[in-house]
Coordinates of N, CA, C and O in Angstrom, one line a residue:
M133 N 98.8 89.5 76.1 CA 99.5 88.9 75.0 C 100.4 87.9 75.6 O 101.1 88.0 76.6
I134 N 100.6 86.7 74.9 CA 101.5 85.6 75.3 C 102.6 85.6 74.2 O 102.5 85.9 73.1
G135 N 103.9 85.5 74.8 CA 105.0 85.5 73.9 C 106.1 84.6 74.5 O 105.8 83.7 75.3
L136 N 107.2 84.8 74.1 CA 108.4 84.0 74.7 C 108.8 84.4 76.0 O 109.6 83.6 76.8
F137 N 108.4 85.5 76.6 CA 108.5 86.1 77.9 C 107.7 87.1 78.4 O 106.8 87.6 77.5
R138 N 107.4 87.2 79.7 CA 106.7 88.3 80.1 C 107.1 89.7 79.9 O 108.5 89.8 80.1
T139 N 106.4 90.7 79.7 CA 106.8 92.0 79.6 C 106.5 93.0 80.9 O 107.2 93.9 81.1
G140 N 105.8 92.4 81.7 CA 105.4 93.3 83.1 C 104.6 94.5 82.5 O 104.1 94.6 81.3
F141 N 104.7 95.5 83.2 CA 104.1 96.9 82.8 C 104.8 97.5 81.6 O 106.1 97.5 81.8
V142 N 104.1 98.0 80.7 CA 104.7 98.6 79.7 C 104.7 100.2 79.7 O 103.5 100.8 80.0
V143 N 105.8 100.8 79.7 CA 105.9 102.3 79.9 C 106.3 102.8 78.7 O 107.5 102.5 78.2
V144 N 105.7 103.8 78.3 CA 106.0 104.5 76.9 C 106.4 106.0 77.2 O 105.6 106.7 77.9
S145 N 107.6 106.4 76.7 CA 108.0 107.8 76.9 C 107.1 108.8 76.2 O 106.4 108.3 75.0
G146 N 107.0 110.0 76.6 CA 106.3 111.0 75.8 C 106.7 111.1 74.4 O 106.1 111.3 73.4
E147 N 108.0 111.2 74.3 CA 108.7 111.4 72.9 C 108.3 110.2 72.1 O 108.1 110.5 70.9
A148 N 108.4 109.0 72.6 CA 108.2 107.9 71.6 C 106.6 107.9 71.4 O 106.2 107.6 70.3
S149 N 105.7 108.2 72.4 CA 104.3 108.3 72.0 C 104.1 109.4 70.9 O 103.2 109.1 70.0
D150 N 104.7 110.5 71.0 CA 104.5 111.5 70.1 C 105.0 111.1 68.6 O 104.4 111.3 67.6
A151 N 106.1 110.4 68.5 CA 106.6 110.0 67.3 C 105.7 108.9 66.8 O 105.4 108.8 65.4
L152 N 105.1 108.0 67.6 CA 104.2 107.0 67.0 C 102.8 107.5 66.6 O 102.3 107.0 65.8
R153 N 102.5 108.6 67.3 CA 101.2 109.3 67.0 C 101.4 109.8 65.6 O 100.3 109.9 64.9
A154 N 102.3 110.3 65.1 CA 102.7 110.9 63.9 C 102.6 109.9 62.7 O 102.3 110.3 61.6
Q155 N 102.7 108.6 63.0 CA 102.5 107.6 62.1 C 101.0 107.4 61.6 O 100.1 107.8 62.4
A156 N 100.7 106.8 60.5 CA 99.4 106.5 60.0 C 98.6 105.7 60.9 O 97.4 105.9 61.2
S157 N 99.2 104.7 61.6 CA 98.4 103.8 62.6 C 98.3 104.6 63.9 O 99.0 105.4 64.2
G158 N 97.4 104.2 64.6 CA 97.3 104.9 66.0 C 98.4 104.5 67.0 O 99.1 103.6 66.8
T159 N 98.6 105.4 67.9 CA 99.8 105.2 68.8 C 99.6 103.9 69.5 O 100.5 103.1 69.6
V160 N 98.4 103.4 70.2 CA 98.2 102.2 70.9 C 98.4 101.0 70.0 O 99.1 100.0 70.4
K161 N 97.9 101.0 68.8 CA 98.1 99.9 67.9 C 99.5 99.8 67.6 O 100.0 98.6 67.6
A162 N 100.3 100.9 67.3 CA 101.7 100.9 67.0 C 102.5 100.3 68.2 O 103.4 99.4 68.1
I163 N 102.3 100.7 69.5 CA 102.9 100.1 70.5 C 102.7 98.6 70.7 O 103.6 98.0 71.0
R164 N 101.5 98.3 70.7 CA 101.2 96.9 70.8 C 101.9 96.0 69.7 O 102.4 95.0 70.1
G165 N 102.0 96.5 68.5 CA 102.6 95.8 67.5 C 104.2 95.7 67.7 O 104.7 94.6 67.5
Y166 N 104.8 96.8 68.2 CA 106.3 96.8 68.4 C 106.5 95.8 69.8 O 107.5 95.1 69.7
V167 N 105.7 95.9 70.7 CA 105.9 95.1 71.8 C 105.6 93.7 71.5 O 106.4 92.8 72.0
A168 N 104.6 93.3 70.8 CA 104.4 92.0 70.2 C 105.7 91.4 69.5 O 106.0 90.2 69.7
Q169 N 106.2 92.0 68.6 CA 107.3 91.7 67.9 C 108.5 91.4 68.9 O 109.1 90.4 68.7
H170 N 108.7 92.3 69.8 CA 109.7 92.1 70.9 C 109.4 90.9 71.6 O 110.4 90.0 71.8
M171 N 108.3 90.6 72.0 CA 108.0 89.4 72.8 C 108.2 88.2 72.1 O 108.4 87.1 72.6
W172 N 108.0 88.2 70.8 CA 108.1 86.8 69.9 C 109.5 86.8 69.4 O 109.7 85.9 68.6
G173 N 110.4 87.5 69.9 CA 111.8 87.3 69.4 C 112.1 87.9 68.0 O 113.1 87.6 67.4
A174 N 111.3 88.8 67.5 CA 111.6 89.7 66.3 C 112.2 91.0 66.8 O 111.4 91.9 66.9
H175 N 113.5 91.1 67.1 CA 114.1 92.2 67.7 C 114.5 93.3 66.9 O 115.2 94.3 67.4
G176 N 114.1 93.2 65.5 CA 114.5 94.4 64.8 C 115.9 94.5 64.3 O 116.6 93.6 64.1
T177 N 116.3 95.8 64.3 CA 117.5 96.1 63.8 C 118.7 96.3 64.8 O 119.1 97.4 65.2
I178 N 119.1 95.1 65.4 CA 120.2 95.1 66.5 C 121.2 94.1 65.9 O 121.0 93.3 65.0
P179 N 122.4 94.4 66.4 CA 123.6 93.5 66.1 C 123.3 92.0 66.3 O 122.6 91.7 67.4
D180 N 123.8 91.1 65.6 CA 123.6 89.7 65.9 C 124.1 89.3 67.2 O 123.6 88.4 67.8
K181 N 125.2 89.9 67.9 CA 125.6 89.7 69.1 C 124.5 90.0 70.1 O 124.3 89.2 71.0
V182 N 123.8 91.1 69.9 CA 122.7 91.5 70.8 C 121.5 90.5 70.6 O 120.9 90.1 71.6
K183 N 121.3 90.0 69.4 CA 120.1 89.0 69.2 C 120.5 87.8 70.0 O 119.6 87.2 70.6
A184 N 121.8 87.3 69.9 CA 122.2 86.1 70.5 C 122.1 86.2 72.0 O 121.5 85.4 72.7
H185 N 122.4 87.3 72.6 CA 122.2 87.7 74.0 C 120.7 87.6 74.3 O 120.4 87.1 75.5
N186 N 119.8 88.2 73.6 CA 118.4 88.3 73.8 C 117.9 86.8 74.0 O 117.2 86.5 75.0
F187 N 118.3 86.0 73.1 CA 117.7 84.6 73.1 C 118.1 83.9 74.4 O 117.5 83.0 75.0
L188 N 119.4 84.2 74.8 CA 119.9 83.6 76.1 C 119.3 84.1 77.3 O 119.0 83.4 78.2
A189 N 119.0 85.4 77.1 CA 118.4 86.1 78.3 C 116.9 85.7 78.4 O 116.5 85.9 79.6
I190 N 116.3 85.2 77.5 CA 115.0 84.8 77.7 C 114.7 83.8 78.8 O 113.8 83.8 79.6
G191 N 115.7 83.0 78.9 CA 115.6 82.0 79.9 C 116.4 82.2 81.2 O 116.4 81.4 82.2
R192 N 117.1 83.5 81.2 CA 117.9 83.8 82.3 C 117.3 85.1 82.8 O 116.5 85.7 82.4
K193 N 118.0 85.6 84.0 CA 117.6 86.9 84.5 C 118.5 87.9 83.9 O 119.5 88.5 84.4
A194 N 118.1 88.3 82.6 CA 118.8 89.4 81.9 C 118.0 90.1 81.1 O 116.9 89.7 80.7
A195 N 118.2 91.4 80.8 CA 117.4 92.4 80.2 C 117.2 91.8 78.7 O 118.3 91.3 78.2
I196 N 116.2 92.3 77.9 CA 116.1 92.0 76.5 C 115.9 93.3 75.7 O 115.0 94.0 76.2
L197 N 116.6 93.6 74.8 CA 116.6 94.7 74.0 C 116.2 94.5 72.4 O 116.6 93.5 71.9
S198 N 115.3 95.4 72.0 CA 114.9 95.5 70.7 C 115.0 96.8 70.1 O 114.9 97.8 70.8
R199 N 115.2 97.0 68.9 CA 115.3 98.3 68.2 C 114.6 98.2 66.8 O 114.8 97.3 66.0
Y200 N 113.7 99.2 66.7 CA 112.9 99.3 65.5 C 113.0 100.6 64.8 O 112.9 101.7 65.4
D201 N 113.3 100.6 63.6 CA 113.4 101.9 62.7 C 112.0 102.4 62.3 O 111.1 101.6 61.9
L202 N 111.7 103.6 62.6 CA 110.4 104.2 62.4 C 110.6 105.0 60.9 O 111.6 105.2 60.5
P203 N 109.4 105.2 60.3 CA 109.3 105.6 58.9 C 109.9 106.9 58.7 O 110.5 107.3 57.7
D204 N 110.0 107.7 59.8 CA 110.5 109.0 59.8 C 111.9 109.1 60.2 O 112.5 110.1 60.2
G205 N 112.6 107.9 60.2 CA 114.1 108.0 60.4 C 114.5 107.7 61.9 O 115.7 107.5 62.2
Q206 N 113.6 107.9 62.8 CA 113.9 107.7 64.2 C 114.0 106.2 64.5 O 113.5 105.4 63.8
S207 N 114.5 105.9 65.6 CA 114.6 104.5 66.2 C 114.0 104.4 67.5 O 114.1 105.2 68.3
L208 N 113.2 103.3 67.6 CA 112.6 103.0 68.8 C 113.2 101.8 69.5 O 113.5 100.9 69.0
R209 N 113.4 102.0 70.8 CA 114.0 101.1 71.6 C 112.9 100.6 72.5 O 112.1 101.2 73.2
V210 N 112.9 99.1 72.6 CA 112.0 98.4 73.5 C 112.8 97.5 74.5 O 113.7 96.8 73.9
V211 N 112.8 97.8 75.7 CA 113.7 97.1 76.6 C 112.8 96.5 77.8 O 112.1 97.3 78.4
T212 N 112.9 95.1 77.9 CA 112.4 94.5 79.1 C 113.5 94.2 80.1 O 114.4 93.7 79.9
S213 N 113.0 94.7 81.4 CA 114.1 94.5 82.5 C 114.3 93.0 82.7 O 113.4 92.3 82.5
A214 N 115.3 92.9 83.5 CA 115.9 91.5 83.8 C 114.8 90.8 84.5 O 114.7 89.5 84.5
D215 N 114.1 91.5 85.5 CA 113.1 90.9 86.3 C 111.9 90.7 85.8 O 110.9 90.3 86.4
R216 N 111.5 91.2 84.5 CA 110.3 91.1 83.7 C 109.3 91.8 84.3 O 108.2 91.6 84.2
Q217 N 109.7 92.8 85.2 CA 108.5 93.6 85.8 C 108.1 94.8 84.9 O 107.0 95.3 85.0
F218 N 109.1 95.4 84.0 CA 108.7 96.5 83.2 C 109.2 96.3 81.8 O 110.2 95.7 81.7
T219 N 108.6 96.8 80.8 CA 109.2 97.0 79.5 C 109.0 98.5 79.2 O 108.0 99.0 79.3
T220 N 110.1 99.1 78.7 CA 110.2 100.7 78.4 C 110.2 100.6 76.9 O 111.0 99.9 76.2
V221 N 109.5 101.7 76.4 CA 109.5 102.0 75.0 C 109.8 103.5 74.9 O 109.1 104.3 75.4
K222 N 111.0 103.7 74.1 CA 111.3 105.1 74.1 C 112.2 105.3 72.8 O 112.5 104.3 72.1
L223 N 112.4 106.5 72.4 CA 113.3 106.8 71.2 C 114.7 106.5 71.6 O 115.1 106.7 72.7
E224 N 115.4 106.1 70.5 CA 116.9 105.8 70.8 C 117.6 107.1 71.3 O 118.5 107.0 72.0
T225 N 117.2 108.1 70.9 CA 118.0 109.4 71.2 C 117.6 109.8 72.7 O 118.3 110.7 73.1
E226 N 116.7 109.2 73.4 CA 116.4 109.6 74.8 C 117.4 108.9 75.7 O 117.8 107.8 75.5
E227 N 117.6 109.5 76.8 CA 118.6 109.0 77.8 C 117.9 108.1 78.6 O 116.8 107.8 78.9

């Protein structure tokens, strides 16, 4: 996938995978969809201050954060590391 920035390796927590599996769409399809939104700057339900940081971070060495609300009321966090080596997908309630 090509986007505004590289995501590196995508790592999905077991809890996030379970939550996405419970949705009507498949787990892999759902993960690809959320990561694609993240890569294209559609950062979901985060404060405007974080959105502004994300757009500056795209051209700098800073992490990029997105948050998406799932149909079951849980929230999914997608975070790309500052070095663009990894993107983690996990539930907001996870440490």
